[in-house]
């Protein structure tokens, strides 16, 4: 499964900021850490701001801060800001018997992906990273 | 029974006979069954967890199964569920088991999030079901 760039950048940024909610980081600080486009990330940060997940502080030393509840915000909340897992437009042949059967299979896959994303909070992701590092070191 | 009442508060369904049977089956002496409760200083029920060790189910080596965990909604986010989960995992480990499993309705995001927060990930099995044709 592949996420759109904006979704992936949004998750990167939220995890960086949520790790220490008292810190402020600029879009370019975060972009540098992940070697991604600052311009693209800046647009993503504005979307995260509109969703109430981060707040921008202006001026010298300004930047973004995480202002949501890391135990409540899930990956689904972030993904939903930037993309839909379900087709929103009609697909050719979708009303045929085969098209409907294919729709059932794709719907099942979407529901499982949605359940996974809805069950993983930002806090869980933050605690998953050290576990991943420990597994790499083992 | 406090267990049945707590479950009814959470699920909205009263099933005392089911809980009586669970107490009989899992609160006994069987070494592979675990029915652990958390209480406050006054002995009031705060939560419970039920688990068991199942050997060679679907060809898998013995594994710990957690098939019920409930915490009083008023004490959620207080770490009681985590302590219950940690304790049942410790019992599994003492019994020589190295993995723990559960099965959750994929629409139950609250309990799914809890197990995820404990470090659980999707396992190697996929649950399938169908209505049996009449």
Short mmCIF file of N, CA and C in Angstrom, two decimals, chain A residues 5-137:
data_model
loop_
_atom_site.label_atom_id
_atom_site.label_comp_id
_atom_site.label_asym_id
_atom_site.label_seq_id
_atom_site.Cartn_x
_atom_site.Cartn_y
_atom_site.Cartn_z
N UNK A 5 2.10 11.58 -1.24
CA UNK A 5 3.22 12.31 -0.62
C UNK A 5 2.75 13.23 0.50
N UNK A 6 1.67 13.96 0.26
CA UNK A 6 1.20 14.93 1.26
C UNK A 6 0.85 14.21 2.57
N UNK A 7 0.22 13.04 2.48
CA UNK A 7 -0.15 12.28 3.67
C UNK A 7 1.10 11.87 4.44
N UNK A 8 2.06 11.34 3.68
CA UNK A 8 3.31 10.87 4.30
C UNK A 8 4.03 12.05 4.98
N UNK A 9 4.08 13.18 4.30
CA UNK A 9 4.76 14.36 4.87
C UNK A 9 4.03 14.82 6.14
N UNK A 10 2.70 14.77 6.09
CA UNK A 10 1.91 15.19 7.25
C UNK A 10 2.19 14.30 8.46
N UNK A 11 2.30 13.00 8.23
CA UNK A 11 2.59 12.06 9.32
C UNK A 11 4.00 12.32 9.87
N UNK A 12 4.96 12.54 8.96
CA UNK A 12 6.33 12.85 9.41
C UNK A 12 6.32 14.08 10.33
N UNK A 13 5.64 15.12 9.85
CA UNK A 13 5.66 16.39 10.59
C UNK A 13 4.99 16.24 11.95
N UNK A 14 3.83 15.58 11.98
CA UNK A 14 3.13 15.42 13.26
C UNK A 14 3.96 14.63 14.26
N UNK A 15 4.62 13.60 13.78
CA UNK A 15 5.43 12.79 14.70
C UNK A 15 6.62 13.59 15.22
N UNK A 16 7.23 14.37 14.35
CA UNK A 16 8.36 15.20 14.81
C UNK A 16 7.91 16.18 15.89
N UNK A 17 6.76 16.81 15.65
CA UNK A 17 6.28 17.84 16.58
C UNK A 17 5.70 17.22 17.86
N UNK A 18 4.99 16.10 17.73
CA UNK A 18 4.33 15.49 18.89
C UNK A 18 5.34 14.87 19.84
N UNK A 19 6.52 14.56 19.34
CA UNK A 19 7.54 13.95 20.20
C UNK A 19 7.87 14.87 21.38
N UNK A 20 7.80 16.18 21.15
CA UNK A 20 8.01 17.16 22.22
C UNK A 20 7.08 18.35 21.95
N UNK A 21 5.87 18.32 22.53
CA UNK A 21 4.88 19.36 22.20
C UNK A 21 5.32 20.77 22.59
N UNK A 22 6.36 20.89 23.42
CA UNK A 22 6.81 22.24 23.79
C UNK A 22 7.73 22.83 22.73
N UNK A 23 8.24 22.01 21.83
CA UNK A 23 9.19 22.51 20.84
C UNK A 23 8.48 23.13 19.64
N UNK A 24 9.17 24.05 18.99
CA UNK A 24 8.67 24.63 17.75
C UNK A 24 9.67 24.30 16.65
N UNK A 25 9.14 23.84 15.54
CA UNK A 25 10.00 23.54 14.39
C UNK A 25 9.40 24.19 13.16
N UNK A 26 10.25 24.73 12.31
CA UNK A 26 9.76 25.30 11.05
C UNK A 26 9.59 24.19 10.02
N UNK A 27 8.86 24.52 8.95
CA UNK A 27 8.68 23.53 7.88
C UNK A 27 10.05 23.14 7.31
N UNK A 28 10.96 24.12 7.23
CA UNK A 28 12.27 23.77 6.63
C UNK A 28 13.09 22.88 7.56
N UNK A 29 12.93 23.06 8.91
CA UNK A 29 13.62 22.15 9.86
C UNK A 29 13.19 20.71 9.61
N UNK A 30 11.87 20.54 9.50
CA UNK A 30 11.33 19.18 9.34
C UNK A 30 11.70 18.63 7.96
N UNK A 31 11.57 19.49 6.94
CA UNK A 31 11.87 19.04 5.57
C UNK A 31 13.31 18.56 5.46
N UNK A 32 14.21 19.28 6.15
CA UNK A 32 15.63 18.90 6.09
C UNK A 32 15.84 17.50 6.69
N UNK A 33 15.17 17.22 7.82
CA UNK A 33 15.35 15.91 8.48
C UNK A 33 14.92 14.75 7.60
N UNK A 34 13.92 15.00 6.76
CA UNK A 34 13.39 13.90 5.94
C UNK A 34 13.80 14.01 4.47
N UNK A 35 14.61 15.04 4.17
CA UNK A 35 15.06 15.27 2.78
C UNK A 35 13.85 15.34 1.84
N UNK A 36 12.89 16.19 2.21
CA UNK A 36 11.70 16.36 1.37
C UNK A 36 11.54 17.83 1.02
N UNK A 37 10.65 18.14 0.09
CA UNK A 37 10.47 19.50 -0.40
C UNK A 37 9.86 20.42 0.68
N UNK A 38 10.56 21.53 0.98
CA UNK A 38 10.04 22.48 1.97
C UNK A 38 8.74 23.10 1.49
N UNK A 39 8.68 23.43 0.18
CA UNK A 39 7.46 24.06 -0.35
C UNK A 39 6.26 23.14 -0.20
N UNK A 40 6.46 21.88 -0.54
CA UNK A 40 5.36 20.92 -0.42
C UNK A 40 4.96 20.76 1.04
N UNK A 41 5.96 20.66 1.92
CA UNK A 41 5.66 20.47 3.34
C UNK A 41 4.94 21.70 3.91
N UNK A 42 5.31 22.89 3.42
CA UNK A 42 4.66 24.12 3.93
C UNK A 42 3.16 24.08 3.66
N UNK A 43 2.78 23.59 2.47
CA UNK A 43 1.35 23.46 2.15
C UNK A 43 0.68 22.45 3.08
N UNK A 44 1.40 21.34 3.33
CA UNK A 44 0.87 20.30 4.22
C UNK A 44 0.68 20.87 5.63
N UNK A 45 1.64 21.67 6.08
CA UNK A 45 1.56 22.24 7.44
C UNK A 45 0.34 23.15 7.58
N UNK A 46 0.03 23.90 6.51
CA UNK A 46 -1.15 24.77 6.56
C UNK A 46 -2.42 23.93 6.72
N UNK A 47 -2.46 22.79 6.05
CA UNK A 47 -3.62 21.89 6.17
C UNK A 47 -3.71 21.32 7.59
N UNK A 48 -2.57 20.94 8.15
CA UNK A 48 -2.57 20.42 9.52
C UNK A 48 -3.02 21.51 10.50
N UNK A 49 -2.64 22.75 10.19
CA UNK A 49 -3.07 23.88 11.02
C UNK A 49 -4.57 24.09 10.95
N UNK A 50 -5.12 24.05 9.72
CA UNK A 50 -6.56 24.22 9.55
C UNK A 50 -7.34 23.13 10.30
N UNK A 51 -6.75 21.93 10.41
CA UNK A 51 -7.40 20.81 11.09
C UNK A 51 -7.23 20.90 12.61
N UNK A 52 -6.49 21.90 13.09
CA UNK A 52 -6.32 22.08 14.53
C UNK A 52 -5.31 21.13 15.16
N UNK A 53 -4.44 20.55 14.33
CA UNK A 53 -3.46 19.61 14.87
C UNK A 53 -2.15 20.32 15.24
N UNK A 54 -1.84 21.39 14.52
CA UNK A 54 -0.63 22.17 14.84
C UNK A 54 -1.00 23.65 14.86
N UNK A 55 -0.16 24.44 15.52
CA UNK A 55 -0.36 25.90 15.52
C UNK A 55 0.95 26.55 15.08
N UNK A 56 0.81 27.62 14.31
CA UNK A 56 2.00 28.33 13.82
C UNK A 56 2.29 29.51 14.74
N UNK A 57 3.54 29.65 15.13
CA UNK A 57 3.99 30.82 15.90
C UNK A 57 4.85 31.64 14.97
N UNK A 58 4.51 32.93 14.83
CA UNK A 58 5.26 33.77 13.90
C UNK A 58 6.46 34.42 14.59
N UNK A 59 7.34 35.01 13.79
CA UNK A 59 8.46 35.76 14.33
C UNK A 59 9.71 34.92 14.51
N UNK A 60 10.75 35.61 15.08
CA UNK A 60 12.04 34.94 15.28
C UNK A 60 11.85 33.76 16.24
N UNK A 61 12.41 32.64 15.87
CA UNK A 61 12.26 31.44 16.72
C UNK A 61 10.90 30.80 16.58
N UNK A 62 10.10 31.32 15.66
CA UNK A 62 8.75 30.77 15.47
C UNK A 62 8.80 29.45 14.75
N UNK A 63 7.65 28.87 14.60
CA UNK A 63 7.57 27.58 13.93
C UNK A 63 6.25 26.95 14.28
N UNK A 64 6.16 25.67 14.05
CA UNK A 64 4.92 24.95 14.35
C UNK A 64 5.05 24.16 15.65
N UNK A 65 3.91 24.08 16.36
CA UNK A 65 3.83 23.27 17.58
C UNK A 65 2.68 22.28 17.44
N UNK A 66 2.83 21.11 18.03
CA UNK A 66 1.73 20.13 18.06
C UNK A 66 0.76 20.53 19.17
N UNK A 67 -0.51 20.69 18.85
CA UNK A 67 -1.46 21.17 19.87
C UNK A 67 -2.65 20.22 20.08
N UNK A 68 -2.57 19.03 19.50
CA UNK A 68 -3.69 18.09 19.64
C UNK A 68 -3.37 17.07 20.74
N UNK A 69 -4.27 16.12 20.93
CA UNK A 69 -4.07 15.06 21.92
C UNK A 69 -3.49 13.83 21.20
N UNK A 70 -2.23 13.53 21.49
CA UNK A 70 -1.53 12.45 20.77
C UNK A 70 -2.16 11.08 21.04
N UNK A 71 -2.92 10.97 22.14
CA UNK A 71 -3.57 9.69 22.43
C UNK A 71 -4.93 9.58 21.76
N UNK A 72 -5.35 10.64 21.11
CA UNK A 72 -6.65 10.63 20.44
C UNK A 72 -6.53 10.72 18.91
N UNK A 73 -5.53 11.46 18.43
CA UNK A 73 -5.39 11.64 16.98
C UNK A 73 -4.81 10.36 16.37
N UNK A 74 -5.50 9.84 15.35
CA UNK A 74 -5.05 8.60 14.73
C UNK A 74 -4.48 8.87 13.33
N UNK A 75 -3.83 7.86 12.78
CA UNK A 75 -3.32 7.99 11.41
C UNK A 75 -4.46 8.26 10.43
N UNK A 76 -5.63 7.70 10.74
CA UNK A 76 -6.79 7.92 9.87
C UNK A 76 -7.14 9.41 9.80
N UNK A 77 -7.06 10.10 10.94
CA UNK A 77 -7.35 11.54 10.96
C UNK A 77 -6.44 12.29 10.00
N UNK A 78 -5.19 11.87 9.92
CA UNK A 78 -4.23 12.55 9.05
C UNK A 78 -4.47 12.16 7.59
N UNK A 79 -4.61 10.87 7.36
CA UNK A 79 -4.83 10.39 5.99
C UNK A 79 -6.06 11.06 5.39
N UNK A 80 -7.12 11.16 6.19
CA UNK A 80 -8.38 11.72 5.68
C UNK A 80 -8.26 13.17 5.24
N UNK A 81 -7.26 13.87 5.76
CA UNK A 81 -7.07 15.27 5.36
C UNK A 81 -6.58 15.38 3.92
N UNK A 82 -5.87 14.34 3.47
CA UNK A 82 -5.18 14.47 2.19
C UNK A 82 -5.66 13.51 1.10
N UNK A 83 -6.33 12.43 1.49
CA UNK A 83 -6.74 11.48 0.45
C UNK A 83 -7.88 10.60 0.95
N UNK A 84 -8.50 9.88 0.02
CA UNK A 84 -9.55 8.94 0.37
C UNK A 84 -9.11 7.55 -0.04
N UNK A 85 -9.35 6.57 0.84
CA UNK A 85 -9.00 5.19 0.49
C UNK A 85 -10.04 4.57 -0.43
N UNK A 86 -11.19 5.22 -0.50
CA UNK A 86 -12.28 4.66 -1.30
C UNK A 86 -12.47 5.51 -2.56
N UNK A 87 -12.78 4.86 -3.66
CA UNK A 87 -12.99 5.59 -4.91
C UNK A 87 -14.16 6.55 -4.78
N UNK A 88 -13.97 7.76 -5.23
CA UNK A 88 -15.04 8.75 -5.11
C UNK A 88 -15.74 8.99 -6.45
N UNK A 89 -15.17 8.41 -7.50
CA UNK A 89 -15.79 8.60 -8.82
C UNK A 89 -16.19 7.22 -9.37
N UNK A 90 -17.16 7.25 -10.25
CA UNK A 90 -17.64 6.00 -10.84
C UNK A 90 -16.54 5.38 -11.70
N UNK A 91 -16.41 4.06 -11.60
CA UNK A 91 -15.40 3.35 -12.40
C UNK A 91 -16.12 2.65 -13.56
N UNK A 92 -15.46 2.56 -14.73
CA UNK A 92 -16.09 1.88 -15.86
C UNK A 92 -16.45 0.44 -15.49
N UNK A 93 -17.66 0.03 -15.79
CA UNK A 93 -18.08 -1.36 -15.59
C UNK A 93 -18.41 -1.71 -14.15
N UNK A 94 -18.46 -0.73 -13.26
CA UNK A 94 -18.65 -1.07 -11.84
C UNK A 94 -20.04 -1.65 -11.55
N UNK A 95 -21.01 -1.41 -12.43
CA UNK A 95 -22.36 -1.93 -12.16
C UNK A 95 -22.59 -3.31 -12.76
N UNK A 96 -21.61 -3.85 -13.47
CA UNK A 96 -21.75 -5.22 -14.00
C UNK A 96 -21.56 -6.20 -12.83
N UNK A 97 -21.91 -7.47 -13.05
CA UNK A 97 -21.74 -8.47 -11.99
C UNK A 97 -20.28 -8.58 -11.56
N UNK A 98 -19.39 -8.60 -12.56
CA UNK A 98 -17.95 -8.70 -12.25
C UNK A 98 -17.48 -7.43 -11.55
N UNK A 99 -17.96 -6.30 -12.02
CA UNK A 99 -17.59 -5.02 -11.41
C UNK A 99 -18.03 -4.97 -9.95
N UNK A 100 -19.23 -5.48 -9.68
CA UNK A 100 -19.72 -5.48 -8.29
C UNK A 100 -18.92 -6.43 -7.42
N UNK A 101 -18.55 -7.60 -7.97
CA UNK A 101 -17.74 -8.56 -7.20
C UNK A 101 -16.38 -7.94 -6.88
N UNK A 102 -15.80 -7.27 -7.88
CA UNK A 102 -14.51 -6.61 -7.65
C UNK A 102 -14.66 -5.51 -6.60
N UNK A 103 -15.79 -4.81 -6.66
CA UNK A 103 -16.06 -3.76 -5.67
C UNK A 103 -16.12 -4.32 -4.25
N UNK A 104 -16.69 -5.53 -4.09
CA UNK A 104 -16.75 -6.15 -2.76
C UNK A 104 -15.35 -6.44 -2.23
N UNK A 105 -14.48 -6.94 -3.12
CA UNK A 105 -13.11 -7.27 -2.68
C UNK A 105 -12.36 -5.99 -2.30
N UNK A 106 -12.48 -4.97 -3.17
CA UNK A 106 -11.78 -3.71 -2.88
C UNK A 106 -12.34 -3.04 -1.63
N UNK A 107 -13.66 -3.18 -1.43
CA UNK A 107 -14.28 -2.62 -0.23
C UNK A 107 -13.76 -3.29 1.03
N UNK A 108 -13.59 -4.61 0.98
CA UNK A 108 -13.05 -5.34 2.13
C UNK A 108 -11.63 -4.87 2.44
N UNK A 109 -10.82 -4.71 1.38
CA UNK A 109 -9.45 -4.24 1.60
C UNK A 109 -9.44 -2.84 2.22
N UNK A 110 -10.34 -1.99 1.73
CA UNK A 110 -10.41 -0.62 2.26
C UNK A 110 -10.82 -0.61 3.72
N UNK A 111 -11.80 -1.46 4.07
CA UNK A 111 -12.27 -1.50 5.46
C UNK A 111 -11.17 -1.96 6.40
N UNK A 112 -10.37 -2.94 5.96
CA UNK A 112 -9.28 -3.42 6.82
C UNK A 112 -8.21 -2.33 6.97
N UNK A 113 -7.90 -1.65 5.86
CA UNK A 113 -6.91 -0.55 5.93
C UNK A 113 -7.43 0.56 6.84
N UNK A 114 -8.73 0.86 6.72
CA UNK A 114 -9.31 1.93 7.56
C UNK A 114 -9.23 1.54 9.04
N UNK A 115 -9.57 0.27 9.36
CA UNK A 115 -9.52 -0.17 10.75
C UNK A 115 -8.09 -0.06 11.30
N UNK A 116 -7.11 -0.40 10.48
CA UNK A 116 -5.71 -0.30 10.91
C UNK A 116 -5.36 1.16 11.20
N UNK A 117 -5.68 2.04 10.26
CA UNK A 117 -5.30 3.45 10.42
C UNK A 117 -6.05 4.10 11.58
N UNK A 118 -7.32 3.70 11.79
CA UNK A 118 -8.10 4.28 12.89
C UNK A 118 -7.61 3.82 14.26
N UNK A 119 -6.91 2.68 14.30
CA UNK A 119 -6.51 2.12 15.59
C UNK A 119 -5.12 2.56 16.03
N UNK A 120 -4.39 3.27 15.17
CA UNK A 120 -3.02 3.66 15.53
C UNK A 120 -2.97 5.16 15.77
N UNK A 121 -2.73 5.51 17.03
CA UNK A 121 -2.67 6.93 17.41
C UNK A 121 -1.25 7.47 17.19
N UNK A 122 -1.14 8.77 17.25
CA UNK A 122 0.19 9.40 17.15
C UNK A 122 1.07 8.91 18.31
N UNK A 123 0.47 8.78 19.50
CA UNK A 123 1.22 8.30 20.66
C UNK A 123 1.75 6.88 20.42
N UNK A 124 0.89 6.01 19.85
CA UNK A 124 1.33 4.64 19.55
C UNK A 124 2.47 4.66 18.54
N UNK A 125 2.36 5.52 17.53
CA UNK A 125 3.43 5.61 16.51
C UNK A 125 4.75 6.04 17.16
N UNK A 126 4.66 7.00 18.10
CA UNK A 126 5.89 7.47 18.74
C UNK A 126 6.56 6.36 19.53
N UNK A 127 5.73 5.48 20.13
CA UNK A 127 6.31 4.39 20.90
C UNK A 127 6.72 3.23 20.02
N UNK A 128 6.21 3.19 18.80
CA UNK A 128 6.57 2.13 17.86
C UNK A 128 7.99 2.33 17.33
N UNK A 129 8.43 3.59 17.24
CA UNK A 129 9.74 3.86 16.64
C UNK A 129 10.90 3.26 17.43
N UNK A 130 10.92 3.42 18.79
CA UNK A 130 12.01 2.77 19.52
C UNK A 130 11.96 1.26 19.40
N UNK A 131 10.74 0.69 19.32
CA UNK A 131 10.63 -0.76 19.17
C UNK A 131 11.26 -1.20 17.85
N UNK A 132 11.02 -0.37 16.79
CA UNK A 132 11.59 -0.67 15.49
C UNK A 132 13.11 -0.61 15.56
N UNK A 133 13.62 0.43 16.25
CA UNK A 133 15.07 0.57 16.38
C UNK A 133 15.66 -0.62 17.12
N UNK A 134 14.98 -1.05 18.20
CA UNK A 134 15.47 -2.19 18.98
C UNK A 134 15.52 -3.45 18.12
N UNK A 135 14.48 -3.60 17.27
CA UNK A 135 14.44 -4.79 16.40
C UNK A 135 15.58 -4.73 15.39
N UNK A 136 15.88 -3.52 14.89
CA UNK A 136 16.98 -3.37 13.93
C UNK A 136 18.32 -3.73 14.57
N UNK A 137 18.46 -3.33 15.87
CA UNK A 137 19.73 -3.54 16.55
C UNK A 137 19.95 -5.01 16.91
#
